[in-house]
PDB file of C-alpha atoms in Angstrom:
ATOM      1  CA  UNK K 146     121.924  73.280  92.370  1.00  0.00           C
ATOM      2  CA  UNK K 147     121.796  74.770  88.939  1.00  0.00           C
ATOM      3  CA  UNK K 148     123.564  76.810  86.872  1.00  0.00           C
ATOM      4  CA  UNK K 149     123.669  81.214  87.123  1.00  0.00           C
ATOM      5  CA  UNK K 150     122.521  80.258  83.169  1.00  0.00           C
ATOM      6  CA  UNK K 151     119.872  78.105  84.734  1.00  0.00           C
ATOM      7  CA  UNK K 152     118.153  80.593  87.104  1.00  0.00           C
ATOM      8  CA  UNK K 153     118.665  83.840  84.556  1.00  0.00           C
ATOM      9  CA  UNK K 154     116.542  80.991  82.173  1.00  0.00           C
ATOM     10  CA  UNK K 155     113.749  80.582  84.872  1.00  0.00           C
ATOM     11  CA  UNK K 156     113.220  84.112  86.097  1.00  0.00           C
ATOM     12  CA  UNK K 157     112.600  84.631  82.747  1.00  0.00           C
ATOM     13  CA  UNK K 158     110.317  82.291  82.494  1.00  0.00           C
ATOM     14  CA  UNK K 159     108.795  83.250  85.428  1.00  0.00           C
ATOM     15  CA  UNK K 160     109.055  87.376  84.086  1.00  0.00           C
ATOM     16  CA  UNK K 161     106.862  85.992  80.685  1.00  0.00           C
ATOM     17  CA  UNK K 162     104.174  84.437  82.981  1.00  0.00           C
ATOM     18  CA  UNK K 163     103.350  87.683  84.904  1.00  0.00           C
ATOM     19  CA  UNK K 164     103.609  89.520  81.325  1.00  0.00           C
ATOM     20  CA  UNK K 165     101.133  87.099  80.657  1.00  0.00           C
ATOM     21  CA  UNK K 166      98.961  87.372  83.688  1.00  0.00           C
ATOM     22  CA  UNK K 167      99.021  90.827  83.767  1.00  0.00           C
ATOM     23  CA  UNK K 168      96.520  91.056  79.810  1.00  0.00           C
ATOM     24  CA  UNK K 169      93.764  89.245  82.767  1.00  0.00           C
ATOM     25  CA  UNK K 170      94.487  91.174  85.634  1.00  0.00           C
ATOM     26  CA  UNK K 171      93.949  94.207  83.908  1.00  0.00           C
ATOM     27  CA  UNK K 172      90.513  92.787  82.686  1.00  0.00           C
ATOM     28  CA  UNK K 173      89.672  92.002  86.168  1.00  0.00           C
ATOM     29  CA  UNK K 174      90.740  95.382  87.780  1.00  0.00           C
ATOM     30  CA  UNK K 175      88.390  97.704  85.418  1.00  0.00           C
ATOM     31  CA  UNK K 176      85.572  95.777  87.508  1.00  0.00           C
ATOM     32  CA  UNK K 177      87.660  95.797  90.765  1.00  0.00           C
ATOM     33  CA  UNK K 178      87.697 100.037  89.612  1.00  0.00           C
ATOM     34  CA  UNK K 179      83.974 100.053  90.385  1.00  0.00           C
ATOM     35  CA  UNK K 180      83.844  98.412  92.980  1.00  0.00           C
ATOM     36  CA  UNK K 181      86.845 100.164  94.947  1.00  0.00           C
ATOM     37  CA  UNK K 182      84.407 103.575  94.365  1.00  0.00           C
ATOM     38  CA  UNK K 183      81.835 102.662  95.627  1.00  0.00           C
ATOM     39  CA  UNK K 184      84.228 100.857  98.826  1.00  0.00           C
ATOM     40  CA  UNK K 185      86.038 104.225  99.194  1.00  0.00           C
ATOM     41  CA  UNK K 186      82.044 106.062  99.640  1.00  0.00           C
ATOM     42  CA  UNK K 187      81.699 103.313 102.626  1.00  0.00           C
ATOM     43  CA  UNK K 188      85.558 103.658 103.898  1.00  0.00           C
ATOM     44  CA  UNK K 189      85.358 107.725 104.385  1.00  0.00           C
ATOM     45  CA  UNK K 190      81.735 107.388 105.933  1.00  0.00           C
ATOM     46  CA  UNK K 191      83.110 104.527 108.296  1.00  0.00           C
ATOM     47  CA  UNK K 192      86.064 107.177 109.146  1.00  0.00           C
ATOM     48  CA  UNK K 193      84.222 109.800 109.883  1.00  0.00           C
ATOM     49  CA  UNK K 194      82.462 108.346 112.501  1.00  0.00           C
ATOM     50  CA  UNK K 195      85.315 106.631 114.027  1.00  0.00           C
ATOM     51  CA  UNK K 196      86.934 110.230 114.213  1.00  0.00           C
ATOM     52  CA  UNK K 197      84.386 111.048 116.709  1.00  0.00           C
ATOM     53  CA  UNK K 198      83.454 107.947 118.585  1.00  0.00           C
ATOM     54  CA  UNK K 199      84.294 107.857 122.281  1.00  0.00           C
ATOM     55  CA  UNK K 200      87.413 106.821 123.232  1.00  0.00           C
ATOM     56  CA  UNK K 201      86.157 104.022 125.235  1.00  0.00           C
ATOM     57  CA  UNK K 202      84.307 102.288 122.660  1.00  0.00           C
ATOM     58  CA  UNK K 203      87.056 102.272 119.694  1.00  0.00           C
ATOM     59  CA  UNK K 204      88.906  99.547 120.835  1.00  0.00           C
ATOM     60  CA  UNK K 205      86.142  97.079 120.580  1.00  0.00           C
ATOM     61  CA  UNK K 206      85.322  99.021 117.374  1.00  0.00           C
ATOM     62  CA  UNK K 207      88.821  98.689 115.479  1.00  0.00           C
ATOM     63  CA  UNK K 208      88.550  95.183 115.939  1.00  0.00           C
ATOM     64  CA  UNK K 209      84.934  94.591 114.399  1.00  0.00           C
ATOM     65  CA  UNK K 210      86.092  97.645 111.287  1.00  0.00           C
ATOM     66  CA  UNK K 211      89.026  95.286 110.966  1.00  0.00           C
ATOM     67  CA  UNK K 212      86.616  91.933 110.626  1.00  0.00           C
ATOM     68  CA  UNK K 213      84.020  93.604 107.498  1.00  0.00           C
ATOM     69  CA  UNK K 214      86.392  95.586 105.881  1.00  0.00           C
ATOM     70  CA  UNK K 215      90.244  94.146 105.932  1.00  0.00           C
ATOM     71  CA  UNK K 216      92.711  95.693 104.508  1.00  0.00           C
ATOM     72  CA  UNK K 217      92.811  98.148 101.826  1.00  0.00           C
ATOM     73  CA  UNK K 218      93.415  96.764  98.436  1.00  0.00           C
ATOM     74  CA  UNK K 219      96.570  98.223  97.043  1.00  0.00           C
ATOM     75  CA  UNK K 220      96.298  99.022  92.970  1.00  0.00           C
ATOM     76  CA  UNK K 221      98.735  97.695  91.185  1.00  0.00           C
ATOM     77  CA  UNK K 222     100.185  99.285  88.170  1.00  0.00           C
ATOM     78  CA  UNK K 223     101.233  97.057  85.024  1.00  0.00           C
ATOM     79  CA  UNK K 224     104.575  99.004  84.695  1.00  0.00           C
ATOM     80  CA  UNK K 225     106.030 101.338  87.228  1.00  0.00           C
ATOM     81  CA  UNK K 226     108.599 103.798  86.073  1.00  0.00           C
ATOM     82  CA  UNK K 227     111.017 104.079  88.859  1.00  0.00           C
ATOM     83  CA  UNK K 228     111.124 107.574  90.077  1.00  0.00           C
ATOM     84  CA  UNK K 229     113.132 109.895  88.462  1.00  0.00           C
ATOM     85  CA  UNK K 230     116.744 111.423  90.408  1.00  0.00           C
ATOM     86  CA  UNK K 231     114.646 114.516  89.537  1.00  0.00           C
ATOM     87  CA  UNK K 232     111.740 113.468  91.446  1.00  0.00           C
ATOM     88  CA  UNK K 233     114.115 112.606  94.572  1.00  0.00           C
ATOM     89  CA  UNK K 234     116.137 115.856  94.020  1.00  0.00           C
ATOM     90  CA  UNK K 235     112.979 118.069  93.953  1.00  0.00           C
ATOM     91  CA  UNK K 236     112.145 116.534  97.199  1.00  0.00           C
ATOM     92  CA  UNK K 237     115.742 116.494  99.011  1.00  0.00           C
ATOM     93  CA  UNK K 238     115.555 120.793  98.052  1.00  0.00           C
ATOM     94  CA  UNK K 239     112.365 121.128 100.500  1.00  0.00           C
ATOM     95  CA  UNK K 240     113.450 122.093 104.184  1.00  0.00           C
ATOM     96  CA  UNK K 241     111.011 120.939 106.672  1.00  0.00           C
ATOM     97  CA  UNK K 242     110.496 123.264 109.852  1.00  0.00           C
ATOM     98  CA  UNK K 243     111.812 122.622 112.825  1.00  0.00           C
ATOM     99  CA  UNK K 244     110.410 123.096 116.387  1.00  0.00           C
ATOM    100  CA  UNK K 245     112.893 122.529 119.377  1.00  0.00           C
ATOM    101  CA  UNK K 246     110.859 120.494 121.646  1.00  0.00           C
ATOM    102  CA  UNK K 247     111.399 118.645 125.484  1.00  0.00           C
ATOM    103  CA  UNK K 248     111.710 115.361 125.843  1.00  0.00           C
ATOM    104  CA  UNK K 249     108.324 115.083 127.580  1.00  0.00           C
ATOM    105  CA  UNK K 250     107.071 116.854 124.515  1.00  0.00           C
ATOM    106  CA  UNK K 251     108.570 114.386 121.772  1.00  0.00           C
ATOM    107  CA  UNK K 252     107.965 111.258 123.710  1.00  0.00           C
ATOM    108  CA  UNK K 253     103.863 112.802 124.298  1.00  0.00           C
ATOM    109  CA  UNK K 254     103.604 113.599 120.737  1.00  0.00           C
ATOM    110  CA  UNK K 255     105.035 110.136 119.743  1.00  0.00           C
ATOM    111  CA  UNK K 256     102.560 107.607 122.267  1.00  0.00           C
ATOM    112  CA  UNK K 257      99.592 109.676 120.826  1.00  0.00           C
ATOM    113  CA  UNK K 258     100.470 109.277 117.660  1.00  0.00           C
ATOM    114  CA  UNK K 259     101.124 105.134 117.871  1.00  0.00           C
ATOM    115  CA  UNK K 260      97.928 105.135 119.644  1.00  0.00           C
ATOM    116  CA  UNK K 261      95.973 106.810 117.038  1.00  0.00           C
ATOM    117  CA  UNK K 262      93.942 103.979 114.641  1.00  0.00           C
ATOM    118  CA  UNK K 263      95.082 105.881 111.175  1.00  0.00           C
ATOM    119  CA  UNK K 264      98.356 107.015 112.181  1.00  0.00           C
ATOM    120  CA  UNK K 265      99.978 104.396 114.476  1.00  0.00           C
ATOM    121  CA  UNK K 266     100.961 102.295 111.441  1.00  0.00           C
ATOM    122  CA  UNK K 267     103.324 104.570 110.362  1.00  0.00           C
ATOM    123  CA  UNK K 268     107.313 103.908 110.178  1.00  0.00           C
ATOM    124  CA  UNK K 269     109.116 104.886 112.765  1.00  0.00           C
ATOM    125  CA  UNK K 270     111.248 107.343 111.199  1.00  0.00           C
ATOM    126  CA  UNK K 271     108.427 108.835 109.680  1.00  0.00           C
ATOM    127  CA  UNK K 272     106.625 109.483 112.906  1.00  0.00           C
ATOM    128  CA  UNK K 273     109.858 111.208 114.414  1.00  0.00           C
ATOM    129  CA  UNK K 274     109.724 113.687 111.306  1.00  0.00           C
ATOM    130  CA  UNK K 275     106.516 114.420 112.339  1.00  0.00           C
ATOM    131  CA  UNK K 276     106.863 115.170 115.749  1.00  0.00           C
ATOM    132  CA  UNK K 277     109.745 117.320 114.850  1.00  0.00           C
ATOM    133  CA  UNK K 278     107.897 119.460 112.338  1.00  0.00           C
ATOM    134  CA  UNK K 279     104.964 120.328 114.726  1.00  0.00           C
ATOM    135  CA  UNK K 280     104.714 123.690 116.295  1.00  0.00           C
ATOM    136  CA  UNK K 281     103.141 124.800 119.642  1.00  0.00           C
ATOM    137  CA  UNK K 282      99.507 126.332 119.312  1.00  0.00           C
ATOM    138  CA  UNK K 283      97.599 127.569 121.979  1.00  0.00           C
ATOM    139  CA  UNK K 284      93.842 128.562 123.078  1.00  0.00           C
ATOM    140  CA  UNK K 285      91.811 129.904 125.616  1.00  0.00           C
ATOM    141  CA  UNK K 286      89.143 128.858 127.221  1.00  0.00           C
ATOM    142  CA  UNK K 287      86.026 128.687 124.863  1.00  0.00           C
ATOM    143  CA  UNK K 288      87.689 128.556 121.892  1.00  0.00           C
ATOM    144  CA  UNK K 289      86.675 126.909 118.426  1.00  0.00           C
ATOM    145  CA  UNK K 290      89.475 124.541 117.522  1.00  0.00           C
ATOM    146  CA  UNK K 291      87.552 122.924 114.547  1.00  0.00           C
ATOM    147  CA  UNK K 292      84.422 123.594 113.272  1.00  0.00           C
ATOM    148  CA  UNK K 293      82.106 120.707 111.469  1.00  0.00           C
ATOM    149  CA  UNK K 294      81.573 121.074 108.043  1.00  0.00           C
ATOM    150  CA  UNK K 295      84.630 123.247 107.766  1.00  0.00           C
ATOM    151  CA  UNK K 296      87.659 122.215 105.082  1.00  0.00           C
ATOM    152  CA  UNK K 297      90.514 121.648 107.118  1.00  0.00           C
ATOM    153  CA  UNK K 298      94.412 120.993 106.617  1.00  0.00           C
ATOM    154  CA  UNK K 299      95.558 120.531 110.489  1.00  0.00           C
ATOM    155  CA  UNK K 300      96.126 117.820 112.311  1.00  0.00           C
ATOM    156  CA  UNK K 301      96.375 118.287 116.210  1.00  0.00           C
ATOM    157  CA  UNK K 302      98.099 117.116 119.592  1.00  0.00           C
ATOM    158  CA  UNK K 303      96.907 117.883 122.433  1.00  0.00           C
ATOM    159  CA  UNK K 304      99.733 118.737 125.518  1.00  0.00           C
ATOM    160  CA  UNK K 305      97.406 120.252 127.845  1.00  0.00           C
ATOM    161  CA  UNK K 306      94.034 121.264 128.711  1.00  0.00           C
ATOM    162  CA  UNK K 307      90.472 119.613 127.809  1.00  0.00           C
ATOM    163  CA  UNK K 308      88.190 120.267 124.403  1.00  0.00           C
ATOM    164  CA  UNK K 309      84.702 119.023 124.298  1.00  0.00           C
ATOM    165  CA  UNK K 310      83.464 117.219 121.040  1.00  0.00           C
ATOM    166  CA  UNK K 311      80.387 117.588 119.561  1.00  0.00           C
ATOM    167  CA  UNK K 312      78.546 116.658 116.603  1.00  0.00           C
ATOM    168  CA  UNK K 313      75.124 117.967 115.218  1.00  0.00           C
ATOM    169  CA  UNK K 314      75.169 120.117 118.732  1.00  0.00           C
ATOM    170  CA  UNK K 315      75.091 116.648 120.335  1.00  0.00           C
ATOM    171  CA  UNK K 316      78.156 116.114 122.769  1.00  0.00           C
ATOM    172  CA  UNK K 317      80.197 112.771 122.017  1.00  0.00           C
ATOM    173  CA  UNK K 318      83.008 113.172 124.257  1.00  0.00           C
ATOM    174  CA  UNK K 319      85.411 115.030 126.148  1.00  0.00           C
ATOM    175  CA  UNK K 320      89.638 114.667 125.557  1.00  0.00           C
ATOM    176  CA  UNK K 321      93.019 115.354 127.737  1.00  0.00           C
ATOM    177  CA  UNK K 322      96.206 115.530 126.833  1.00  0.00           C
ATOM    178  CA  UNK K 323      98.242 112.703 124.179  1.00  0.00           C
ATOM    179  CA  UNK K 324      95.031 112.741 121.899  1.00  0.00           C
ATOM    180  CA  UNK K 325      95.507 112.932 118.636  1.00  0.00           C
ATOM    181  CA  UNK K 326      92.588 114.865 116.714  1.00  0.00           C
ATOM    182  CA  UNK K 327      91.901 116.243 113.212  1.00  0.00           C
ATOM    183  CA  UNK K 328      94.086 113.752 111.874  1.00  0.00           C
ATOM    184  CA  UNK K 329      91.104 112.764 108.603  1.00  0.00           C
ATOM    185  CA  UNK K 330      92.131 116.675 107.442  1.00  0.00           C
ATOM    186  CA  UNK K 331      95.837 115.398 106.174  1.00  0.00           C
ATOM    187  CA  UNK K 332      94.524 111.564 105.101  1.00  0.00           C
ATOM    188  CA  UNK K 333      91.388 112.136 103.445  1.00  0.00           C
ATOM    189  CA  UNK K 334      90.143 115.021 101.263  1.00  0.00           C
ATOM    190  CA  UNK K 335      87.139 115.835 103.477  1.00  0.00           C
ATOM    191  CA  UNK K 336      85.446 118.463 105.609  1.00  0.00           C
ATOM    192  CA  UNK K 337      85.364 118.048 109.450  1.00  0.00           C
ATOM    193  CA  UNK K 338      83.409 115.783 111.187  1.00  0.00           C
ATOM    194  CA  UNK K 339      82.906 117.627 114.148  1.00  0.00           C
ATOM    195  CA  UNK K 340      83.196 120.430 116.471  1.00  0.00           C
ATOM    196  CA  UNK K 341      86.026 120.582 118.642  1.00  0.00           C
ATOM    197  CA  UNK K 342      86.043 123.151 121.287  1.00  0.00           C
ATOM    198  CA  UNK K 343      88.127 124.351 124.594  1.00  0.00           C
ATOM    199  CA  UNK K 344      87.065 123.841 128.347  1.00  0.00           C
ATOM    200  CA  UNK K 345      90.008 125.347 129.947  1.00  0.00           C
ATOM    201  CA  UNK K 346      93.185 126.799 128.182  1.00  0.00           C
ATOM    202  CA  UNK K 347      95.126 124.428 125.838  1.00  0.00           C
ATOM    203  CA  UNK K 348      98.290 123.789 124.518  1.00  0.00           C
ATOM    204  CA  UNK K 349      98.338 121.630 121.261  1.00  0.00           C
ATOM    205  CA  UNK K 350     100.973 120.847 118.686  1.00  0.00           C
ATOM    206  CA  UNK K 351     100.081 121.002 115.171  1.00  0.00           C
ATOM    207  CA  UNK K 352     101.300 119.797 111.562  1.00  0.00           C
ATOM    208  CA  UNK K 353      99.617 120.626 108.227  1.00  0.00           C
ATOM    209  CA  UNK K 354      98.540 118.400 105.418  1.00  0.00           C
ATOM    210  CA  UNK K 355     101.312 119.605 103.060  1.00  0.00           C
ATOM    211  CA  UNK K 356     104.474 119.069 105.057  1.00  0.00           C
ATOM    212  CA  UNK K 357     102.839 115.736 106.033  1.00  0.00           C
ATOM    213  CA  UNK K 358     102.441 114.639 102.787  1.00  0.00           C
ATOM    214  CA  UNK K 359     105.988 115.737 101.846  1.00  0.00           C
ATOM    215  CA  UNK K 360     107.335 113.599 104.779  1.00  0.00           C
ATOM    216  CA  UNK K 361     105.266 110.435 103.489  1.00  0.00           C
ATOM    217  CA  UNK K 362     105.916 110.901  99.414  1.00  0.00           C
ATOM    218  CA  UNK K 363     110.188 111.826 100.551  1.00  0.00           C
ATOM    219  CA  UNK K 364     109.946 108.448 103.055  1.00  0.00           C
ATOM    220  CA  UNK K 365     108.626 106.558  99.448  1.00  0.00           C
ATOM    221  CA  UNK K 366     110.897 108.108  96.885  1.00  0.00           C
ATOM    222  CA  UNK K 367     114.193 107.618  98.867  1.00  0.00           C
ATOM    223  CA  UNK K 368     113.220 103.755  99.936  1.00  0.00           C
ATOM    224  CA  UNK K 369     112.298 103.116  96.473  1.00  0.00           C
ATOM    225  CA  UNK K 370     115.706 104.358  95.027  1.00  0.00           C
ATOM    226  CA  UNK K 371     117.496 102.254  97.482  1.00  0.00           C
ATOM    227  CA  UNK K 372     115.462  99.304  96.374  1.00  0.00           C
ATOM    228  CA  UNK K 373     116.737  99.890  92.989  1.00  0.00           C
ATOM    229  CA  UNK K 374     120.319 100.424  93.719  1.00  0.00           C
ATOM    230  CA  UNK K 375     120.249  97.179  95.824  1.00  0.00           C
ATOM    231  CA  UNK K 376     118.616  94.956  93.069  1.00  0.00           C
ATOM    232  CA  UNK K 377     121.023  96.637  90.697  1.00  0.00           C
ATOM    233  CA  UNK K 378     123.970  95.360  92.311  1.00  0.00           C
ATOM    234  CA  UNK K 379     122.324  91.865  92.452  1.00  0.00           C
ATOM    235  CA  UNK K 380     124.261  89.963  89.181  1.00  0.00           C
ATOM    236  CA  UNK K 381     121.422  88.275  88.405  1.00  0.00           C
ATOM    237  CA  UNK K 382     119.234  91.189  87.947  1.00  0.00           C
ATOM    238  CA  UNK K 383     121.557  93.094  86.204  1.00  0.00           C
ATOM    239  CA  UNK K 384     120.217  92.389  82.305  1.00  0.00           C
ATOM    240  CA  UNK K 385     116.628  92.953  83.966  1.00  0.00           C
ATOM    241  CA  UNK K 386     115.316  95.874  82.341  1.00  0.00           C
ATOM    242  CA  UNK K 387     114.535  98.808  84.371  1.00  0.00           C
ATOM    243  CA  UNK K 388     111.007  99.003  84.380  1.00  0.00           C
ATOM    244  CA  UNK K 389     111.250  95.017  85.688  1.00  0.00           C
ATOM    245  CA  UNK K 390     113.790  96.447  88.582  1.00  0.00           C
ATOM    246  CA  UNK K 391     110.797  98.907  89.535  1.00  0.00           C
ATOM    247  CA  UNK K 392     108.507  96.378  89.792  1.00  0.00           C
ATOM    248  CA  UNK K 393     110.437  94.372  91.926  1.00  0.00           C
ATOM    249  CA  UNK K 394     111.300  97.418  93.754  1.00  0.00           C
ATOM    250  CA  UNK K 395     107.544  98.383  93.938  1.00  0.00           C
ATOM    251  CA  UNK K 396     106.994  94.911  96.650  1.00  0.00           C
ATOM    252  CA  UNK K 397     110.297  94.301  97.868  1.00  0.00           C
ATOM    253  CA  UNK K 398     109.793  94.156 101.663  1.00  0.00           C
ATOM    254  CA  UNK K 399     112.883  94.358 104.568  1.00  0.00           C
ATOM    255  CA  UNK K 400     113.424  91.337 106.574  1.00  0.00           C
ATOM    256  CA  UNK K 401     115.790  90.994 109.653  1.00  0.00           C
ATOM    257  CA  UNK K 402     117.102  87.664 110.203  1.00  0.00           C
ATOM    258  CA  UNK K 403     119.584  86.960 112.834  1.00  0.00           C
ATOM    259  CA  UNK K 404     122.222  84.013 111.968  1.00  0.00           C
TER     260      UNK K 404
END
């Protein structure tokens, strides 16, 4: 086993060959730029119509989208400045509302969400921020919920009732309660896709694009600053430069290993 000498000497090595690699890969990524436009045109067409497919067919659907188009490529940045206390502190100052919910509410809210295609990825704790920040909404019967072609900033889910979904006039399907809808209006910047309207009287639950993207960058900032502190305490990190330390930060990834 070598030396602490020994393995400072070859991460460093190692640090001067991504310095290295990074002149090319920043070559290579003003073509990937182009490309990843005109991907993103195809990726926002491909989610609006998977917004409004039936429920029946998106299983089989999710698993072709997931064949052609894999997963999105992340950008990488050729130094990351780790984010600032400032940054963190700004963040930590914003109180998030809170609705008092049952626990038939919360545990609804939470199985629609997991079995939504664009939200069910996200972490736990994130999803129970989100279930605590929605508040109740209702309508009567022959309402407009969401209109096509209208900007929207809501996402929805549904307790009780039945809304009818249309698009072009042309009916696509009908949903019940723990259906998630109206989620592209908080993760893309687009209008909506369809028309969304009551049967009977509903009771939904609603968050808005802002406090959900205050949950997700908070989530990031907080994780990232514990990333740091950890590799900081690391002695063999500790003469890395910061901007290295954010890197690192940037892809470390949790692991649970039982011994």
């Amino acid at each position: 086993m070598g030396t602490l000498r020994d393995l400072q000497y070859a991460l460093q090595e190692k640090i001067e060959e991504l310095r290295q690699r990074d002149a090319l890969i920043d070559e290579l990524e003003l073509e990937l730029d182009q490309k990843d436009e005109l991907i993103q045109k195809l990726q926002n067409e491909l989610d609006k119509y998977r917004s409004v497919i039936r429920p029946a067919t998106q299983q089989a659907q999710k698993q072709s989208a997931s064949t052609l188009q894999g997963e999105p490529r992340t950008k990488r940045q050729a130094i990351s400045a780790e984010p600032t206390a400032f940054d963190i502190q700004d963040l930590s100052h914003v109180t998030l509302p809170f609705y008092p919910k049952s626990p038939q509410s919360k545990d609804l809210i939470k199985e629609a969400i997991l079995d939504n295609d664009f939200m069910k990825n996200l972490e736990l704790s994130q999803i129970q921020e989100i279930v605590d920040c929605m508040y109740p909404v209702e309508y009567g019967k022959d309402s407009c919920i969401i209109k096509e072609g209208d900007v929207g900033s809501l996402v929805y889910v549904m307790e009780d009732g039945k809304v009818e979904v249309t698009k072009e006039g042309v009916k696509l399907c009908t949903m019940g309660p723990g259906k998630v809808f109206g989620e592209l209006a908080i993760l893309y910047n687009c209008t909506r896709t369809a028309t969304v309207k009551t049967l009977v009287n509903v009771k939904l639950w609603a968050i808005d694009r802002q406090c959900f993207q205050t949950i997700m960058m908070r989530t990031g900032l907080i994780k990232h600053t514990e990333y740091m502190e950890f590799l900081k305490s690391v002695p063999t990190f500790q003469s890395l430069p910061e901007e290295i330390l954010s890197k690192l930060a940037d892809v470390l990834e949790e692991s649970l290993h039982q011994i």
